[in-house]
GROMACS .gro file of C-alpha atoms in nm:
model
  273
    1MET     CA    1   6.846   5.865  10.166
    2ALA     CA    2   6.805   6.170  10.387
    3GLY     CA    3   7.084   6.421  10.351
    4ALA     CA    4   7.207   6.261  10.037
    5LYS     CA    5   7.389   6.495   9.770
    6ASN     CA    6   7.221   6.462   9.443
    7HIS     CA    7   7.361   6.811   9.292
    8ASP     CA    8   7.685   6.950   9.171
    9TYR     CA    9   7.658   7.262   9.400
   10HIS     CA   10   7.847   7.294   9.726
   11ILE     CA   11   7.636   7.393  10.025
   12LEU     CA   12   7.879   7.598  10.233
   13PRO     CA   13   7.854   7.536  10.612
   14PRO     CA   14   7.804   7.846  10.848
   15SER     CA   15   8.094   8.068  10.867
   16ILE     CA   16   8.198   8.345  11.087
   17TRP     CA   17   8.403   8.527  10.850
   18PRO     CA   18   8.156   8.754  10.664
   19PHE     CA   19   8.061   8.884  11.013
   20PHE     CA   20   8.397   8.914  11.138
   21GLY     CA   21   8.517   9.099  10.810
   22SER     CA   22   8.240   9.350  10.805
   23MET     CA   23   8.317   9.423  11.196
   24ALA     CA   24   8.688   9.474  11.110
   25ALA     CA   25   8.597   9.695  10.804
   26LEU     CA   26   8.370   9.906  11.044
   27VAL     CA   27   8.672   9.926  11.293
   28MET     CA   28   8.922  10.042  11.031
   29ALA     CA   29   8.682  10.295  10.867
   30SER     CA   30   8.610  10.445  11.230
   31GLY     CA   31   8.982  10.441  11.313
   32GLY     CA   32   9.032  10.606  10.959
   33ILE     CA   33   8.771  10.885  11.056
   34MET     CA   34   8.922  10.943  11.416
   35TRP     CA   35   9.275  10.970  11.274
   36MET     CA   36   9.190  11.230  10.999
   37HIS     CA   37   9.040  11.420  11.283
   38SER     CA   38   9.319  11.383  11.516
   39VAL     CA   39   9.105  11.195  11.773
   40ALA     CA   40   9.331  11.015  12.027
   41HIS     CA   41   9.431  10.661  11.928
   42GLY     CA   42   9.249  10.681  11.578
   43GLY     CA   43   9.559  10.556  11.410
   44LEU     CA   44   9.562  10.248  11.657
   45VAL     CA   45   9.195  10.172  11.589
   46PHE     CA   46   9.270  10.196  11.214
   47PHE     CA   47   9.556   9.948  11.212
   48LEU     CA   48   9.361   9.708  11.434
   49GLY     CA   49   9.079   9.709  11.205
   50LEU     CA   50   9.321   9.662  10.908
   51ILE     CA   51   9.475   9.376  11.102
   52GLY     CA   52   9.117   9.218  11.132
   53ILE     CA   53   9.076   9.257  10.755
   54LEU     CA   54   9.386   9.074  10.668
   55TYR     CA   55   9.321   8.800  10.916
   56THR     CA   56   8.967   8.767  10.737
   57PHE     CA   57   9.142   8.730  10.403
   58TYR     CA   58   9.376   8.490  10.502
   59SER     CA   59   9.119   8.252  10.711
   60TRP     CA   60   8.842   8.299  10.440
   61TRP     CA   61   9.047   8.206  10.159
   62SER     CA   62   9.225   7.927  10.344
   63ASP     CA   63   8.886   7.775  10.381
   64VAL     CA   64   8.819   7.814   9.997
   65ILE     CA   65   9.153   7.614   9.923
   66ARG     CA   66   9.063   7.338  10.183
   67GLU     CA   67   8.723   7.299   9.995
   68ALA     CA   68   8.890   7.284   9.667
   69ASN     CA   69   9.161   7.014   9.817
   70ALA     CA   70   8.837   6.838   9.951
   71GLY     CA   71   8.687   6.792   9.595
   72ASP     CA   72   8.388   7.032   9.679
   73HIS     CA   73   8.487   7.256   9.352
   74THR     CA   74   8.297   7.068   9.106
   75PRO     CA   75   8.274   7.185   8.740
   76VAL     CA   76   7.957   7.378   8.814
   77VAL     CA   77   8.128   7.536   9.145
   78SER     CA   78   8.448   7.603   8.943
   79LEU     CA   79   8.243   7.785   8.637
   80HIS     CA   80   8.048   8.012   8.905
   81LEU     CA   81   8.378   8.110   9.079
   82ARG     CA   82   8.490   8.206   8.747
   83TYR     CA   83   8.175   8.420   8.686
   84GLY     CA   84   8.249   8.589   9.021
   85MET     CA   85   8.583   8.683   8.917
   86ILE     CA   86   8.489   8.806   8.570
   87LEU     CA   87   8.219   9.064   8.754
   88PHE     CA   88   8.484   9.147   9.005
   89ILE     CA   89   8.721   9.270   8.722
   90ALA     CA   90   8.422   9.441   8.549
   91SER     CA   91   8.361   9.624   8.873
   92GLU     CA   92   8.743   9.720   8.870
   93VAL     CA   93   8.710   9.851   8.495
   94MET     CA   94   8.433  10.080   8.626
   95PHE     CA   95   8.644  10.212   8.908
   96PHE     CA   96   8.909  10.296   8.670
   97VAL     CA   97   8.643  10.454   8.429
   98GLY     CA   98   8.571  10.720   8.695
   99TRP     CA   99   8.928  10.827   8.708
  100PHE     CA  100   8.971  10.845   8.335
  101TRP     CA  101   8.637  11.027   8.331
  102ALA     CA  102   8.793  11.281   8.566
  103TRP     CA  103   9.110  11.307   8.374
  104PHE     CA  104   8.924  11.372   8.029
  105ASP     CA  105   8.684  11.610   8.188
  106PHE     CA  106   8.980  11.817   8.335
  107SER     CA  107   9.166  11.796   8.001
  108LEU     CA  108   8.900  11.850   7.745
  109PHE     CA  109   8.712  12.130   7.943
  110PRO     CA  110   8.988  12.323   8.147
  111SER     CA  111   8.843  12.594   8.324
  112THR     CA  112   9.038  12.938   8.373
  113VAL     CA  113   9.029  12.881   8.768
  114ASP     CA  114   9.129  12.519   8.783
  115ALA     CA  115   9.372  12.456   8.509
  116VAL     CA  116   9.506  12.829   8.520
  117GLY     CA  117   9.448  13.003   8.180
  118GLY     CA  118   9.223  12.750   8.024
  119VAL     CA  119   9.486  12.501   7.882
  120TRP     CA  120   9.575  12.157   7.965
  121PRO     CA  121   9.829  12.084   8.097
  122PRO     CA  122   9.802  12.407   8.301
  123LYS     CA  123  10.029  12.670   8.243
  124GLY     CA  124  10.349  12.644   8.423
  125ILE     CA  125  10.348  12.260   8.458
  126GLU     CA  126  10.627  12.054   8.362
  127VAL     CA  127  10.505  11.684   8.290
  128ILE     CA  128  10.697  11.369   8.327
  129ASP     CA  129  10.882  11.257   7.992
  130PRO     CA  130  10.636  10.967   7.874
  131PHE     CA  131  10.918  10.792   7.664
  132HIS     CA  132  11.161  10.769   7.968
  133LEU     CA  133  11.048  10.587   8.298
  134PRO     CA  134  10.672  10.543   8.179
  135LEU     CA  135  10.787  10.378   7.867
  136LEU     CA  136  11.014  10.140   8.056
  137ASN     CA  137  10.744  10.041   8.291
  138THR     CA  138  10.493   9.981   8.006
  139LEU     CA  139  10.778   9.734   7.850
  140ILE     CA  140  10.808   9.603   8.184
  141LEU     CA  141  10.421   9.506   8.217
  142LEU     CA  142  10.406   9.363   7.875
  143CYS     CA  143  10.682   9.151   7.960
  144SER     CA  144  10.499   9.047   8.276
  145GLY     CA  145  10.212   8.947   8.077
  146THR     CA  146  10.409   8.716   7.875
  147THR     CA  147  10.571   8.544   8.171
  148VAL     CA  148  10.244   8.486   8.347
  149THR     CA  149  10.095   8.332   8.044
  150TRP     CA  150  10.412   8.107   8.009
  151ALA     CA  151  10.348   8.016   8.383
  152HIS     CA  152  10.005   7.940   8.275
  153HIS     CA  153  10.068   7.712   7.959
  154SER     CA  154  10.335   7.540   8.168
  155LEU     CA  155  10.086   7.464   8.434
  156LEU     CA  156   9.848   7.315   8.154
  157GLN     CA  157  10.119   7.093   8.016
  158GLY     CA  158  10.217   6.950   8.370
  159ASP     CA  159  10.540   7.152   8.373
  160ARG     CA  160  10.594   7.255   8.747
  161GLU     CA  161  10.924   7.399   8.701
  162GLY     CA  162  10.812   7.631   8.416
  163LEU     CA  163  10.530   7.725   8.616
  164LYS     CA  164  10.760   7.809   8.904
  165THR     CA  165  10.986   8.014   8.675
  166GLY     CA  166  10.732   8.203   8.515
  167LEU     CA  167  10.550   8.295   8.836
  168TRP     CA  168  10.919   8.387   8.982
  169CYS     CA  169  10.975   8.608   8.657
  170THR     CA  170  10.628   8.796   8.684
  171ILE     CA  171  10.681   8.870   9.054
  172ALA     CA  172  11.004   9.013   9.003
  173LEU     CA  173  10.878   9.230   8.713
  174GLY     CA  174  10.581   9.356   8.910
  175ALA     CA  175  10.825   9.440   9.203
  176LEU     CA  176  11.036   9.625   8.956
  177PHE     CA  177  10.765   9.805   8.815
  178SER     CA  178  10.642   9.921   9.162
  179THR     CA  179  11.009  10.061   9.237
  180ILE     CA  180  11.026  10.238   8.941
  181GLN     CA  181  10.684  10.411   9.006
  182ALA     CA  182  10.788  10.480   9.342
  183TYR     CA  183  11.110  10.651   9.221
  184GLU     CA  184  10.900  10.834   8.954
  185TYR     CA  185  10.683  10.994   9.214
  186MET     CA  186  10.964  11.100   9.452
  187HIS     CA  187  11.109  11.294   9.148
  188ALA     CA  188  10.775  11.405   8.993
  189PRO     CA  189  10.797  11.772   8.912
  190PHE     CA  190  10.444  11.864   9.030
  191ALA     CA  191  10.246  11.796   9.355
  192PHE     CA  192   9.912  11.627   9.428
  193LYS     CA  193   9.788  11.944   9.570
  194GLY     CA  194   9.712  12.263   9.401
  195LEU     CA  195   9.599  12.200   9.058
  196ASN     CA  196   9.357  11.918   8.902
  197TYR     CA  197   9.655  11.791   8.699
  198GLY     CA  198   9.847  11.663   8.979
  199ALA     CA  199   9.548  11.525   9.179
  200ALA     CA  200   9.399  11.356   8.862
  201PHE     CA  201   9.740  11.222   8.764
  202PHE     CA  202   9.831  11.078   9.106
  203MET     CA  203   9.492  10.945   9.179
  204ALA     CA  204   9.470  10.738   8.846
  205THR     CA  205   9.836  10.622   8.850
  206GLY     CA  206   9.836  10.578   9.204
  207PHE     CA  207   9.541  10.339   9.227
  208HIS     CA  208   9.687  10.136   8.922
  209GLY     CA  209  10.015  10.103   9.143
  210PHE     CA  210   9.830   9.962   9.416
  211HIS     CA  211   9.670   9.713   9.218
  212VAL     CA  212   9.993   9.613   9.072
  213LEU     CA  213  10.094   9.567   9.449
  214VAL     CA  214   9.784   9.361   9.523
  215GLY     CA  215   9.840   9.141   9.187
  216THR     CA  216  10.229   9.073   9.286
  217ILE     CA  217  10.091   8.961   9.633
  218PHE     CA  218   9.825   8.744   9.448
  219LEU     CA  219  10.082   8.593   9.228
  220ALA     CA  220  10.321   8.553   9.532
  221VAL     CA  221  10.052   8.340   9.694
  222CYS     CA  222   9.997   8.139   9.392
  223LEU     CA  223  10.371   8.057   9.392
  224PHE     CA  224  10.364   7.965   9.747
  225ARG     CA  225  10.107   7.696   9.693
  226THR     CA  226  10.275   7.580   9.381
  227TYR     CA  227  10.580   7.476   9.600
  228LYS     CA  228  10.325   7.307   9.845
  229GLY     CA  229  10.198   7.110   9.558
  230ASP     CA  230   9.853   7.274   9.472
  231PHE     CA  231   9.723   7.337   9.111
  232THR     CA  232   9.666   7.049   8.864
  233PRO     CA  233   9.624   7.091   8.486
  234LYS     CA  234   9.234   7.043   8.550
  235GLN     CA  235   9.192   7.244   8.871
  236HIS     CA  236   9.359   7.571   8.906
  237PHE     CA  237   9.123   7.833   8.948
  238GLY     CA  238   9.342   8.025   9.203
  239PHE     CA  239   9.612   8.064   8.965
  240GLU     CA  240   9.376   8.153   8.662
  241ALA     CA  241   9.207   8.420   8.877
  242ALA     CA  242   9.544   8.574   8.961
  243ALA     CA  243   9.644   8.552   8.588
  244TRP     CA  244   9.322   8.723   8.462
  245TYR     CA  245   9.369   8.979   8.710
  246TRP     CA  246   9.736   9.043   8.612
  247HIS     CA  247   9.634   9.093   8.242
  248PHE     CA  248   9.365   9.350   8.351
  249VAL     CA  249   9.617   9.544   8.529
  250ASP     CA  250   9.851   9.525   8.209
  251VAL     CA  251   9.552   9.645   7.992
  252VAL     CA  252   9.461   9.940   8.246
  253TRP     CA  253   9.823  10.060   8.237
  254LEU     CA  254   9.826  10.080   7.829
  255PHE     CA  255   9.536  10.306   7.858
  256LEU     CA  256   9.706  10.511   8.139
  257PHE     CA  257  10.007  10.554   7.944
  258ILE     CA  258   9.852  10.672   7.623
  259SER     CA  259   9.597  10.908   7.763
  260ILE     CA  260   9.776  11.038   8.071
  261TYR     CA  261  10.157  11.029   7.998
  262VAL     CA  262  10.143  11.066   7.591
  263TRP     CA  263   9.815  11.261   7.508
  264GLY     CA  264   9.755  11.412   7.846
  265GLY     CA  265  10.105  11.586   7.845
  266TRP     CA  266  10.114  11.666   7.469
  267GLY     CA  267  10.260  12.011   7.411
  268ALA     CA  268  10.376  12.101   7.774
  269THR     CA  269  10.739  12.145   7.895
  270ILE     CA  270  10.892  11.813   7.972
  271HIS     CA  271  11.087  11.815   8.314
  272ALA     CA  272  11.448  11.762   8.243
  273GLY     CA  273  11.516  11.576   8.566
   0.00000   0.00000   0.00000
């Protein structure tokens, strides 16, 4: 019979979202450049592009959820979605490798010009006590890893209340982490500009903080979908992807804590505040 489906793949209908999203990204990038060069209305153009990108996210992922609810995500399709998420996380790993590379390059080979005196941390720099707020945030993220795992196991067992509670706890811990990091930044004893130490520190930890924010939003969407009745023990890739992403964020923080806060500030004067 012509047009009959005799395979396990899902052939997507034509979609406007790839084109719309790319145009929105172009508008946002152009607006950002205009804004940085003080061109009139550059900020407005930037935020219009950002709104377009956020709308693309919402609309495109809504289509994906509708496809899942319609039964289009066969085992083969779900497997390939997992492959895609694994490759995305792998690309994020390489993104952070770049920041770790910069940190270790500055710290292992400090120049007399950039690092003031050829030592690391630079002379005159007071560092953040790693066993104060950074250690607290480490414990918070480790706890959040257990709560998201609790939520995952509850989902597999069909325990909807356990799923909701685990997600609520994970989201709350993620928000608490972000709040503490914002407080740490506001009271940091060094600035972004001036020395490689501040630039490398804020870029590495700041991008991780952004990933925590994205992961928290990711889990909040999963919580919203949970209350709508989505996810079953056999079909819950949206939640699984969020849990994978959250565990990735946890592991990156452990490397940041050890290499930047503990090892990177070893022997320097600890800020008393």
